[in-house]
């Protein structure tokens, strides 16, 4: 296990490098003078000169990449001229809020999705299966940003249960209760689509597993159906579902961009949208890099978890 | 194609989705000719009118523009952009996939590495980065969404291409001197096209949703141009005082995406043959029982441990019924070993699984008969009672222990579970017992083995674990379903010896299911030969081996290679057993029988007693000049 973890960790390095290369290449697509584009209205001659030197813009592209990578490895993601502060500071500050939102959303969608999928599989073709299938269909078709707005209209404006926005920062402002209060609606809105996908795949996975010979063995041993489903079948289904959950985590992080905009959540998604409209490219680049890298690490964790649960996967 | 359409039509939800999508598409196609207000005419006097207002069925927005008109024009743009993005993604992604799959090697490696990198990004984030660089705008949003969807196509198409690239017709084309480009265009492309279409049908909904999302964020369509997403984005600003401005376009996106998803699911299901065969059904914990009547017990079986009388198990698939077990009767005395022999598909395994309701259901149904364990009719017992019998009074040993042991639990834990299910015992005590059971089945170093997973054991060891599990609660009867079939000959002999020993020590009765008369001769006291769901001959092993009465039995015996007679190649029985849904009248074996005559194909042939302890289902049993008409039983 330890050796496998180490090997997997080492294998992540090229992925992270590739990731940085893609971000770098996308940034090099900037039409016109990159320094001009990055600085925008802050493009004083001195600033331009400094930035060109920092980014090595006079160098050929491969060397530029190395300079750029070197800066990043030293924790220098550049400077946001619009906010007048280092990109890394801003990104890290926002990242906590997104992590809180996406994390709770992921927990919600896993719990609901898996539970619904199991019920659906166990009651295949029964009325609960039909209802869940219908809900899943609605869930995976509904635009998250629209759902968020509907939820605000219903639960914030109509019923006044939860605030529509006003989350200041993940750590600032009120206590835990206040944070939770702000968290409920956006976390649920963000969870819906992924919950639908997870429910669907849990159902088909459980149906597949329940047909296996070792399930018949479990029944031949005289085990109760609850134990057969929840222990024998679900353990295998769970192992199969972990990569699915990894993929869904990517969609949840992506969806956070919309949900943060709808609920005025002070996370990295809203930061990116704002940065794009102010053409604060260094900030966009830094945000994308940090989120993508943490997503890669999340998938690494998912992979290790799967390996730990399934002894058949060879190191 | 026609059958495909009927399949979709039969799936009501998919048909509903198809019709809805068709309506929406038609509506936006004729939009330019509809008597609608100009979508861009602002009329500040009429701003934010609610739905159902005069002249504005869906109301107006903040600038007094007609929402219905804007909705239809916006849907037009959203659909066009979504479809265009999906075409671009399909084109580029498929090209990458085909090239990677066809050329393989380094090309494949490099291309797919790049694709993997793209997939390492959270989906929308990459699109955002691209839009950030290219600048907001509908076309740029289209490119961004297309690019992030390329990996899906590349992966799917590569998979199919790899499958095709090494088939004979490709090799033939190559040998005939066709260039790579010609082969790709004329041989590969037509074969991967269906996959491209299916991938499109599953992703186009997403792409419409995501381009709308970018517009919603203000990164896609720029005013005055409006798609559904940007309408929604504008509506968000007046969400509180005029909710309809945002609700309407959102609902439209939802309807479009849902109808595409419904149709896509329908297409996928229609193409999945497993759904039609019912193979994706979840087997219930107990086989369904639907007996036409409750048979009375047969008094001759009073002292039997297990008696099976006229057992009938059907498989119901769609409207067809397959009779897998068709009136099987036999009895097992305490400590007796009865062999149940036949080719695969003869119904022997289904018979065995029927006894404790373990036949997968659906499709299995027990439709008639009695299964009595020590006098109690098991087909009459409540499920809870059956469950308490499973693994305690009657236990199973299955054929392939790699598939039948749970792959993710240590074998020791699987044994502990079997023990504690029926005996109140502490975990530690059960553990000790589990290890001693592993010792009883001659597993060396049992304490260590208990800590291992099934895949870490050899085939023979695994089957020993299976047997140990069957012994866990000292059952009266063990049903062994081809327990040695997957094993090589030496291991097979060891396992048989083990079963034989355990029988002697514990006095357990065994129902031994096999296709191999060689195995039967080693351990069974009596043997029942099954063919096409019925017993065709039953009696003591020794006499049946010496003087088989049924032609089929003799064939089975001839199949066994004899030791010391290497020239005696086993003769496979020519022909196949009849299909279980098309059982012929008369003798089911007639098609393959050398002795068949007209009389064999008429009427039901009963199982008749040829000797005091033997019965055969044949009108001219071997070695008997005229069958005795008396003593007819079923
Ligand atoms: S009944 Fe006729 S066809 Fe059937 S086994 Fe006997 S001889 Fe052959």
Short mmCIF file of N, CA and C in Angstrom, two decimals, chain A residues 14-15 18-19 22-23 26-27 29-31 121-122 124-125 137-138 140-143 145-146 149-150 152-153 157 193 200 207-208 210-211 213-214 216-217 219-225 227 229 231-232 235-236 239 250-251 253-254 257-258 261-262 264 272-273 276 279 281 284 288 291-292 295-296 309-312 314, chain B residues 114 117-126 128-133 135-136 152 206 209-210 212-214 216-217 219 232 235-236 239-240 243 246-247 250-251 253-254 257-258 261-262 265 268 274 279-285 353 358 387 390-391 396 398 403-409 414 417-418 421-422 453 455 469:
data_model
loop_
_atom_site.label_atom_id
_atom_site.label_comp_id
_atom_site.label_asym_id
_atom_site.label_seq_id
_atom_site.Cartn_x
_atom_site.Cartn_y
_atom_site.Cartn_z
N UNK A 14 4.10 14.23 -13.40
CA UNK A 14 3.93 14.57 -14.82
C UNK A 14 2.56 15.14 -15.13
N UNK A 15 1.52 14.66 -14.42
CA UNK A 15 0.18 15.20 -14.67
C UNK A 15 0.15 16.68 -14.32
N UNK A 18 1.97 18.58 -16.95
CA UNK A 18 1.15 18.70 -18.16
C UNK A 18 0.08 19.76 -17.98
N UNK A 19 -0.51 19.74 -16.79
CA UNK A 19 -1.53 20.72 -16.46
C UNK A 19 -0.99 22.14 -16.59
N UNK A 22 -0.52 23.08 -20.18
CA UNK A 22 -1.76 23.46 -20.88
C UNK A 22 -2.16 24.88 -20.50
N UNK A 23 -2.09 25.20 -19.20
CA UNK A 23 -2.45 26.56 -18.78
C UNK A 23 -1.52 27.56 -19.45
N UNK A 26 -2.46 27.93 -23.11
CA UNK A 26 -3.68 28.72 -23.28
C UNK A 26 -3.36 30.20 -23.12
N UNK A 27 -2.53 30.50 -22.09
CA UNK A 27 -2.19 31.91 -21.86
C UNK A 27 -1.40 32.49 -23.00
N UNK A 29 -1.94 32.02 -25.95
CA UNK A 29 -2.83 32.28 -27.07
C UNK A 29 -3.32 33.73 -27.07
N UNK A 30 -3.01 34.45 -25.99
CA UNK A 30 -3.48 35.83 -25.89
C UNK A 30 -3.13 36.59 -27.16
N UNK A 31 -4.14 37.13 -27.81
CA UNK A 31 -3.84 37.87 -29.04
C UNK A 31 -3.12 39.19 -28.72
N UNK A 121 -32.18 0.50 -6.89
CA UNK A 121 -31.77 -0.81 -7.36
C UNK A 121 -32.51 -1.91 -6.61
N UNK A 122 -32.63 -1.74 -5.30
CA UNK A 122 -33.26 -2.79 -4.50
C UNK A 122 -34.75 -2.89 -4.84
N UNK A 124 -36.08 -2.29 -7.73
CA UNK A 124 -36.12 -2.13 -9.18
C UNK A 124 -37.54 -2.31 -9.73
N UNK A 125 -37.95 -1.37 -10.56
CA UNK A 125 -39.28 -1.34 -11.19
C UNK A 125 -40.42 -1.11 -10.21
N UNK A 137 -33.76 12.12 -13.50
CA UNK A 137 -33.83 12.72 -14.83
C UNK A 137 -33.95 14.23 -14.73
N UNK A 138 -34.82 14.68 -13.83
CA UNK A 138 -34.97 16.13 -13.64
C UNK A 138 -33.65 16.71 -13.13
N UNK A 140 -30.54 15.72 -13.46
CA UNK A 140 -29.40 15.85 -14.36
C UNK A 140 -29.72 16.77 -15.53
N UNK A 141 -30.96 17.19 -15.69
CA UNK A 141 -31.29 18.07 -16.81
C UNK A 141 -31.41 19.53 -16.39
N UNK A 142 -31.50 19.78 -15.09
CA UNK A 142 -31.80 21.13 -14.65
C UNK A 142 -30.51 21.96 -14.64
N UNK A 143 -30.55 23.17 -15.21
CA UNK A 143 -29.35 24.02 -15.14
C UNK A 143 -29.16 24.48 -13.69
N UNK A 145 -27.56 26.88 -12.36
CA UNK A 145 -27.69 28.31 -12.08
C UNK A 145 -29.16 28.72 -12.00
N UNK A 146 -29.99 28.07 -12.80
CA UNK A 146 -31.42 28.37 -12.76
C UNK A 146 -32.03 27.82 -11.47
N UNK A 149 -31.43 30.01 -8.63
CA UNK A 149 -32.31 31.18 -8.60
C UNK A 149 -33.70 30.81 -8.12
N UNK A 150 -34.20 29.66 -8.60
CA UNK A 150 -35.52 29.21 -8.14
C UNK A 150 -35.51 29.01 -6.62
N UNK A 152 -33.62 30.49 -4.45
CA UNK A 152 -33.61 31.79 -3.77
C UNK A 152 -35.03 32.36 -3.74
N UNK A 153 -35.71 32.28 -4.90
CA UNK A 153 -37.07 32.82 -4.95
C UNK A 153 -37.96 32.10 -3.95
N UNK A 157 -36.71 34.44 -0.64
CA UNK A 157 -37.67 35.53 -0.80
C UNK A 157 -39.04 35.09 -0.31
N UNK A 193 -27.14 18.14 -9.56
CA UNK A 193 -26.77 17.45 -10.79
C UNK A 193 -25.91 16.22 -10.49
N UNK A 200 -27.80 7.49 -10.48
CA UNK A 200 -27.98 6.68 -11.67
C UNK A 200 -26.91 5.59 -11.75
N UNK A 207 -27.17 -3.04 -9.46
CA UNK A 207 -27.86 -4.09 -10.20
C UNK A 207 -26.86 -5.08 -10.78
N UNK A 208 -25.76 -4.52 -11.28
CA UNK A 208 -24.71 -5.38 -11.83
C UNK A 208 -24.14 -6.29 -10.74
N UNK A 210 -25.43 -7.13 -7.82
CA UNK A 210 -26.39 -8.05 -7.21
C UNK A 210 -26.59 -9.32 -8.03
N UNK A 211 -26.16 -9.29 -9.29
CA UNK A 211 -26.30 -10.48 -10.13
C UNK A 211 -25.09 -11.40 -10.02
N UNK A 213 -22.10 -13.96 -8.70
CA UNK A 213 -22.18 -15.24 -8.01
C UNK A 213 -21.94 -15.11 -6.52
N UNK A 214 -21.05 -14.19 -6.10
CA UNK A 214 -20.77 -14.13 -4.68
C UNK A 214 -21.95 -13.60 -3.89
N UNK A 216 -25.01 -14.62 -4.59
CA UNK A 216 -25.75 -15.86 -4.39
C UNK A 216 -25.13 -16.64 -3.24
N UNK A 217 -23.79 -16.63 -3.18
CA UNK A 217 -23.12 -17.32 -2.07
C UNK A 217 -23.55 -16.73 -0.73
N UNK A 219 -26.26 -15.26 -0.01
CA UNK A 219 -27.62 -15.70 0.31
C UNK A 219 -27.63 -17.16 0.72
N UNK A 220 -26.80 -17.97 0.05
CA UNK A 220 -26.76 -19.39 0.39
C UNK A 220 -26.23 -19.60 1.80
N UNK A 221 -25.49 -18.62 2.32
CA UNK A 221 -25.01 -18.73 3.70
C UNK A 221 -26.12 -18.44 4.69
N UNK A 222 -27.23 -17.92 4.20
CA UNK A 222 -28.34 -17.61 5.10
C UNK A 222 -28.33 -16.18 5.60
N UNK A 223 -27.54 -15.31 4.96
CA UNK A 223 -27.50 -13.92 5.42
C UNK A 223 -28.82 -13.22 5.11
N UNK A 224 -29.16 -12.26 5.97
CA UNK A 224 -30.36 -11.46 5.71
C UNK A 224 -30.13 -10.56 4.52
N UNK A 225 -31.21 -10.15 3.88
CA UNK A 225 -31.07 -9.37 2.66
C UNK A 225 -30.41 -8.01 2.93
N UNK A 227 -28.06 -7.34 5.02
CA UNK A 227 -26.62 -7.55 5.07
C UNK A 227 -26.07 -7.84 3.67
N UNK A 229 -27.23 -6.78 0.82
CA UNK A 229 -27.21 -5.57 0.00
C UNK A 229 -26.17 -4.57 0.53
N UNK A 231 -23.70 -4.83 2.83
CA UNK A 231 -22.32 -5.19 3.08
C UNK A 231 -21.70 -5.84 1.85
N UNK A 232 -22.30 -6.90 1.40
CA UNK A 232 -21.67 -7.65 0.31
C UNK A 232 -21.77 -6.92 -1.02
N UNK A 235 -20.28 -2.91 -0.87
CA UNK A 235 -18.83 -2.70 -0.80
C UNK A 235 -18.21 -2.73 -2.21
N UNK A 236 -18.65 -3.68 -3.01
CA UNK A 236 -18.11 -3.77 -4.37
C UNK A 236 -18.56 -2.57 -5.20
N UNK A 239 -16.54 0.51 -4.41
CA UNK A 239 -15.22 0.52 -5.04
C UNK A 239 -15.34 0.96 -6.50
N UNK A 250 -15.14 16.94 -10.11
CA UNK A 250 -14.75 17.93 -11.11
C UNK A 250 -15.93 18.76 -11.55
N UNK A 251 -17.08 18.10 -11.74
CA UNK A 251 -18.28 18.83 -12.15
C UNK A 251 -18.77 19.74 -11.03
N UNK A 253 -16.89 21.17 -8.73
CA UNK A 253 -16.02 22.35 -8.69
C UNK A 253 -16.35 23.31 -9.82
N UNK A 254 -16.61 22.74 -11.02
CA UNK A 254 -16.98 23.59 -12.15
C UNK A 254 -18.30 24.29 -11.89
N UNK A 257 -18.71 27.60 -10.01
CA UNK A 257 -18.58 28.90 -10.69
C UNK A 257 -19.95 29.55 -10.83
N UNK A 258 -20.94 28.76 -11.27
CA UNK A 258 -22.30 29.31 -11.43
C UNK A 258 -22.92 29.62 -10.07
N UNK A 261 -21.74 32.57 -8.33
CA UNK A 261 -22.25 33.81 -8.92
C UNK A 261 -23.69 34.07 -8.47
N UNK A 262 -24.51 33.02 -8.51
CA UNK A 262 -25.92 33.18 -8.14
C UNK A 262 -26.06 33.59 -6.68
N UNK A 264 -23.75 34.87 -4.72
CA UNK A 264 -22.75 35.86 -4.28
C UNK A 264 -21.79 35.24 -3.27
N UNK A 272 -13.05 34.17 -10.44
CA UNK A 272 -12.64 33.94 -11.83
C UNK A 272 -13.53 34.72 -12.78
N UNK A 273 -14.84 34.65 -12.55
CA UNK A 273 -15.76 35.35 -13.45
C UNK A 273 -15.47 36.84 -13.44
N UNK A 276 -12.27 37.54 -15.25
CA UNK A 276 -12.39 37.48 -16.71
C UNK A 276 -12.99 38.76 -17.24
N UNK A 279 -10.59 41.37 -17.22
CA UNK A 279 -9.41 40.91 -17.97
C UNK A 279 -8.16 40.87 -17.07
N UNK A 281 -5.86 38.72 -16.21
CA UNK A 281 -5.47 37.39 -16.69
C UNK A 281 -4.58 36.64 -15.71
N UNK A 284 -6.83 34.98 -13.29
CA UNK A 284 -7.49 33.81 -13.90
C UNK A 284 -6.53 32.64 -13.92
N UNK A 288 -7.12 29.15 -11.92
CA UNK A 288 -7.29 27.90 -12.65
C UNK A 288 -6.23 26.89 -12.23
N UNK A 291 -6.95 25.51 -8.59
CA UNK A 291 -8.11 24.62 -8.53
C UNK A 291 -7.81 23.31 -9.26
N UNK A 292 -7.22 23.41 -10.46
CA UNK A 292 -6.94 22.20 -11.22
C UNK A 292 -5.97 21.31 -10.47
N UNK A 295 -7.68 19.57 -7.74
CA UNK A 295 -8.55 18.51 -8.27
C UNK A 295 -7.73 17.26 -8.58
N UNK A 296 -6.55 17.46 -9.14
CA UNK A 296 -5.68 16.31 -9.41
C UNK A 296 -5.34 15.60 -8.09
N UNK A 309 -9.48 -0.06 -0.53
CA UNK A 309 -10.70 -0.86 -0.37
C UNK A 309 -10.67 -2.13 -1.21
N UNK A 310 -9.91 -2.11 -2.28
CA UNK A 310 -9.92 -3.25 -3.18
C UNK A 310 -8.54 -3.89 -3.26
N UNK A 311 -8.33 -4.97 -2.52
CA UNK A 311 -7.00 -5.59 -2.49
C UNK A 311 -6.62 -6.22 -3.83
N UNK A 312 -7.59 -6.34 -4.75
CA UNK A 312 -7.26 -7.01 -6.02
C UNK A 312 -6.41 -6.13 -6.92
N UNK A 314 -3.46 -4.46 -8.11
CA UNK A 314 -2.06 -4.72 -7.78
C UNK A 314 -1.25 -3.43 -7.79
N UNK B 114 -2.05 13.65 -23.98
CA UNK B 114 -2.58 15.00 -24.07
C UNK B 114 -4.05 15.04 -23.66
N UNK B 117 -4.46 14.78 -20.01
CA UNK B 117 -4.16 16.05 -19.36
C UNK B 117 -5.39 16.96 -19.38
N UNK B 118 -6.02 17.03 -20.55
CA UNK B 118 -7.21 17.87 -20.66
C UNK B 118 -8.27 17.40 -19.67
N UNK B 119 -8.37 16.07 -19.50
CA UNK B 119 -9.40 15.54 -18.61
C UNK B 119 -9.03 15.72 -17.15
N UNK B 120 -7.79 16.06 -16.88
CA UNK B 120 -7.40 16.27 -15.49
C UNK B 120 -7.96 17.58 -14.96
N UNK B 121 -8.43 18.44 -15.88
CA UNK B 121 -9.02 19.70 -15.44
C UNK B 121 -10.48 19.50 -15.04
N UNK B 122 -10.91 20.23 -14.01
CA UNK B 122 -12.36 20.27 -13.82
C UNK B 122 -12.96 20.93 -15.06
N UNK B 123 -13.92 20.20 -15.63
CA UNK B 123 -14.58 20.53 -16.88
C UNK B 123 -14.70 22.03 -17.22
N UNK B 124 -15.48 22.77 -16.44
CA UNK B 124 -15.80 24.14 -16.81
C UNK B 124 -14.61 25.08 -16.65
N UNK B 125 -13.72 24.71 -15.75
CA UNK B 125 -12.58 25.58 -15.47
C UNK B 125 -11.75 25.82 -16.72
N UNK B 126 -11.56 24.75 -17.48
CA UNK B 126 -10.77 24.86 -18.70
C UNK B 126 -11.46 25.80 -19.68
N UNK B 128 -13.42 28.20 -18.92
CA UNK B 128 -13.26 29.56 -18.42
C UNK B 128 -11.91 30.13 -18.82
N UNK B 129 -10.87 29.32 -18.67
CA UNK B 129 -9.53 29.80 -19.00
C UNK B 129 -9.47 30.18 -20.47
N UNK B 130 -10.08 29.36 -21.32
CA UNK B 130 -10.04 29.65 -22.76
C UNK B 130 -10.78 30.94 -23.06
N UNK B 131 -11.98 31.08 -22.47
CA UNK B 131 -12.75 32.31 -22.70
C UNK B 131 -11.98 33.52 -22.16
N UNK B 132 -11.30 33.31 -21.04
CA UNK B 132 -10.56 34.43 -20.46
C UNK B 132 -9.54 34.96 -21.45
N UNK B 133 -8.88 34.04 -22.14
CA UNK B 133 -7.84 34.46 -23.06
C UNK B 133 -8.42 35.01 -24.35
N UNK B 135 -11.36 36.17 -24.79
CA UNK B 135 -12.29 37.27 -24.56
C UNK B 135 -13.72 36.78 -24.64
N UNK B 136 -14.64 37.41 -23.90
CA UNK B 136 -16.03 36.98 -23.91
C UNK B 136 -16.63 37.09 -25.30
N UNK B 152 -13.92 13.51 -24.56
CA UNK B 152 -14.94 12.45 -24.52
C UNK B 152 -14.99 11.71 -25.84
N UNK B 206 -25.40 18.45 -22.67
CA UNK B 206 -24.41 19.11 -21.82
C UNK B 206 -23.89 20.38 -22.45
N UNK B 209 -26.25 23.15 -22.35
CA UNK B 209 -26.32 23.64 -20.98
C UNK B 209 -25.10 24.50 -20.64
N UNK B 210 -23.93 24.04 -21.05
CA UNK B 210 -22.70 24.74 -20.65
C UNK B 210 -22.50 26.04 -21.43
N UNK B 212 -24.94 27.86 -22.48
CA UNK B 212 -25.90 28.75 -21.81
C UNK B 212 -25.29 29.25 -20.51
N UNK B 213 -24.58 28.34 -19.81
CA UNK B 213 -23.96 28.72 -18.55
C UNK B 213 -22.95 29.85 -18.74
N UNK B 214 -22.11 29.72 -19.77
CA UNK B 214 -21.12 30.77 -20.01
C UNK B 214 -21.82 32.09 -20.33
N UNK B 216 -24.72 32.93 -19.30
CA UNK B 216 -25.31 33.36 -18.03
C UNK B 216 -24.29 34.16 -17.23
N UNK B 217 -23.04 33.71 -17.27
CA UNK B 217 -22.00 34.40 -16.53
C UNK B 217 -21.56 35.69 -17.22
N UNK B 219 -20.19 35.67 -20.21
CA UNK B 219 -18.98 35.40 -21.00
C UNK B 219 -19.31 34.91 -22.39
N UNK B 232 -31.23 34.58 -19.09
CA UNK B 232 -31.30 34.17 -17.69
C UNK B 232 -30.43 35.07 -16.84
N UNK B 235 -32.13 38.23 -16.33
CA UNK B 235 -33.27 38.04 -15.43
C UNK B 235 -32.84 37.97 -13.98
N UNK B 236 -31.61 37.48 -13.76
CA UNK B 236 -31.15 37.33 -12.39
C UNK B 236 -31.14 38.67 -11.65
N UNK B 239 -34.57 39.30 -10.34
CA UNK B 239 -35.15 38.07 -9.82
C UNK B 239 -36.24 38.34 -8.79
N UNK B 240 -36.06 39.41 -8.00
CA UNK B 240 -36.97 39.63 -6.88
C UNK B 240 -38.27 40.30 -7.32
N UNK B 243 -39.81 37.86 -11.30
CA UNK B 243 -39.21 36.51 -11.40
C UNK B 243 -39.43 35.85 -12.75
N UNK B 246 -36.50 35.60 -15.47
CA UNK B 246 -35.47 34.57 -15.34
C UNK B 246 -36.07 33.18 -15.44
N UNK B 247 -37.28 33.02 -14.94
CA UNK B 247 -37.86 31.68 -14.89
C UNK B 247 -38.08 31.10 -16.27
N UNK B 250 -34.94 29.83 -18.23
CA UNK B 250 -34.39 28.67 -17.51
C UNK B 250 -35.21 27.43 -17.78
N UNK B 251 -36.54 27.62 -17.76
CA UNK B 251 -37.43 26.49 -18.02
C UNK B 251 -37.18 25.93 -19.41
N UNK B 253 -34.34 26.03 -21.16
CA UNK B 253 -33.09 25.25 -21.15
C UNK B 253 -33.37 23.87 -20.57
N UNK B 254 -34.09 23.87 -19.45
CA UNK B 254 -34.41 22.61 -18.78
C UNK B 254 -35.16 21.66 -19.71
N UNK B 257 -32.81 20.36 -22.54
CA UNK B 257 -31.83 19.39 -22.06
C UNK B 257 -32.52 18.09 -21.65
N UNK B 258 -33.68 18.21 -20.99
CA UNK B 258 -34.35 17.00 -20.54
C UNK B 258 -34.82 16.17 -21.73
N UNK B 261 -31.88 14.40 -23.08
CA UNK B 261 -31.47 13.31 -22.20
C UNK B 261 -32.41 12.10 -22.31
N UNK B 262 -33.72 12.39 -22.34
CA UNK B 262 -34.68 11.29 -22.46
C UNK B 262 -34.44 10.50 -23.73
N UNK B 265 -31.14 8.53 -23.48
CA UNK B 265 -31.29 7.33 -22.67
C UNK B 265 -32.02 6.25 -23.45
N UNK B 268 -29.72 4.70 -25.94
CA UNK B 268 -28.76 3.81 -25.28
C UNK B 268 -29.43 2.50 -24.88
N UNK B 274 -28.82 -6.27 -23.28
CA UNK B 274 -29.04 -6.90 -21.98
C UNK B 274 -30.38 -6.52 -21.39
N UNK B 279 -31.51 -9.38 -18.41
CA UNK B 279 -30.32 -9.76 -17.66
C UNK B 279 -29.94 -8.70 -16.64
N UNK B 280 -30.51 -7.51 -16.76
CA UNK B 280 -30.16 -6.46 -15.81
C UNK B 280 -31.11 -6.43 -14.62
N UNK B 281 -32.00 -7.42 -14.56
CA UNK B 281 -32.94 -7.44 -13.44
C UNK B 281 -32.21 -7.85 -12.18
N UNK B 282 -32.69 -7.31 -11.08
CA UNK B 282 -32.09 -7.68 -9.82
C UNK B 282 -32.73 -8.99 -9.35
N UNK B 283 -31.91 -10.01 -9.08
CA UNK B 283 -32.49 -11.25 -8.60
C UNK B 283 -33.00 -11.07 -7.17
N UNK B 284 -34.21 -11.54 -6.92
CA UNK B 284 -34.79 -11.44 -5.59
C UNK B 284 -34.09 -12.40 -4.65
N UNK B 285 -34.18 -12.16 -3.33
CA UNK B 285 -33.49 -13.06 -2.39
C UNK B 285 -34.06 -14.47 -2.38
N UNK B 353 -30.35 -25.40 -7.25
CA UNK B 353 -30.60 -24.07 -6.70
C UNK B 353 -32.06 -23.89 -6.30
N UNK B 358 -32.75 -20.49 -4.53
CA UNK B 358 -31.63 -19.64 -4.93
C UNK B 358 -31.56 -19.40 -6.44
N UNK B 387 -34.41 -18.93 5.10
CA UNK B 387 -33.12 -18.28 5.31
C UNK B 387 -32.37 -18.95 6.45
N UNK B 390 -30.74 -22.08 5.20
CA UNK B 390 -29.61 -21.90 4.29
C UNK B 390 -28.31 -21.81 5.07
N UNK B 391 -27.37 -22.65 4.71
CA UNK B 391 -26.06 -22.58 5.34
C UNK B 391 -26.02 -23.26 6.70
N UNK B 396 -24.30 -24.99 0.41
CA UNK B 396 -23.89 -25.15 -0.98
C UNK B 396 -22.39 -25.00 -1.14
N UNK B 398 -20.16 -24.08 -4.51
CA UNK B 398 -20.39 -23.72 -5.90
C UNK B 398 -19.19 -24.02 -6.77
N UNK B 403 -15.32 -16.74 -8.42
CA UNK B 403 -16.50 -15.90 -8.64
C UNK B 403 -17.48 -16.00 -7.49
N UNK B 404 -17.42 -17.09 -6.73
CA UNK B 404 -18.45 -17.29 -5.72
C UNK B 404 -18.02 -16.88 -4.32
N UNK B 405 -16.71 -16.69 -4.10
CA UNK B 405 -16.30 -16.10 -2.83
C UNK B 405 -16.26 -14.59 -3.01
N UNK B 406 -16.57 -13.87 -1.95
CA UNK B 406 -16.58 -12.42 -2.08
C UNK B 406 -15.16 -11.90 -2.27
N UNK B 407 -14.93 -11.09 -3.32
CA UNK B 407 -13.55 -10.71 -3.64
C UNK B 407 -12.93 -9.74 -2.64
N UNK B 408 -13.73 -9.02 -1.88
CA UNK B 408 -13.17 -7.95 -1.06
C UNK B 408 -13.13 -8.28 0.43
N UNK B 409 -13.51 -9.49 0.79
CA UNK B 409 -13.41 -9.86 2.21
C UNK B 409 -12.37 -10.97 2.38
N UNK B 414 -15.09 -14.23 5.88
CA UNK B 414 -16.26 -14.83 5.24
C UNK B 414 -16.72 -16.06 6.00
N UNK B 417 -18.39 -14.93 9.27
CA UNK B 417 -19.74 -14.46 8.99
C UNK B 417 -20.72 -15.63 8.86
N UNK B 418 -20.28 -16.67 8.14
CA UNK B 418 -21.15 -17.84 7.96
C UNK B 418 -21.45 -18.50 9.30
N UNK B 421 -23.72 -16.24 11.63
CA UNK B 421 -25.09 -16.07 11.16
C UNK B 421 -26.02 -17.07 11.82
N UNK B 422 -25.48 -18.24 12.14
CA UNK B 422 -26.35 -19.30 12.66
C UNK B 422 -26.03 -19.71 14.09
N UNK B 453 -7.05 -12.85 0.96
CA UNK B 453 -8.22 -12.64 0.11
C UNK B 453 -8.29 -13.77 -0.90
N UNK B 455 -8.37 -13.91 -4.05
CA UNK B 455 -7.50 -13.87 -5.22
C UNK B 455 -6.07 -14.23 -4.89
N UNK B 469 -16.58 -23.39 4.24
CA UNK B 469 -17.72 -22.52 4.52
C UNK B 469 -19.00 -23.34 4.56
#
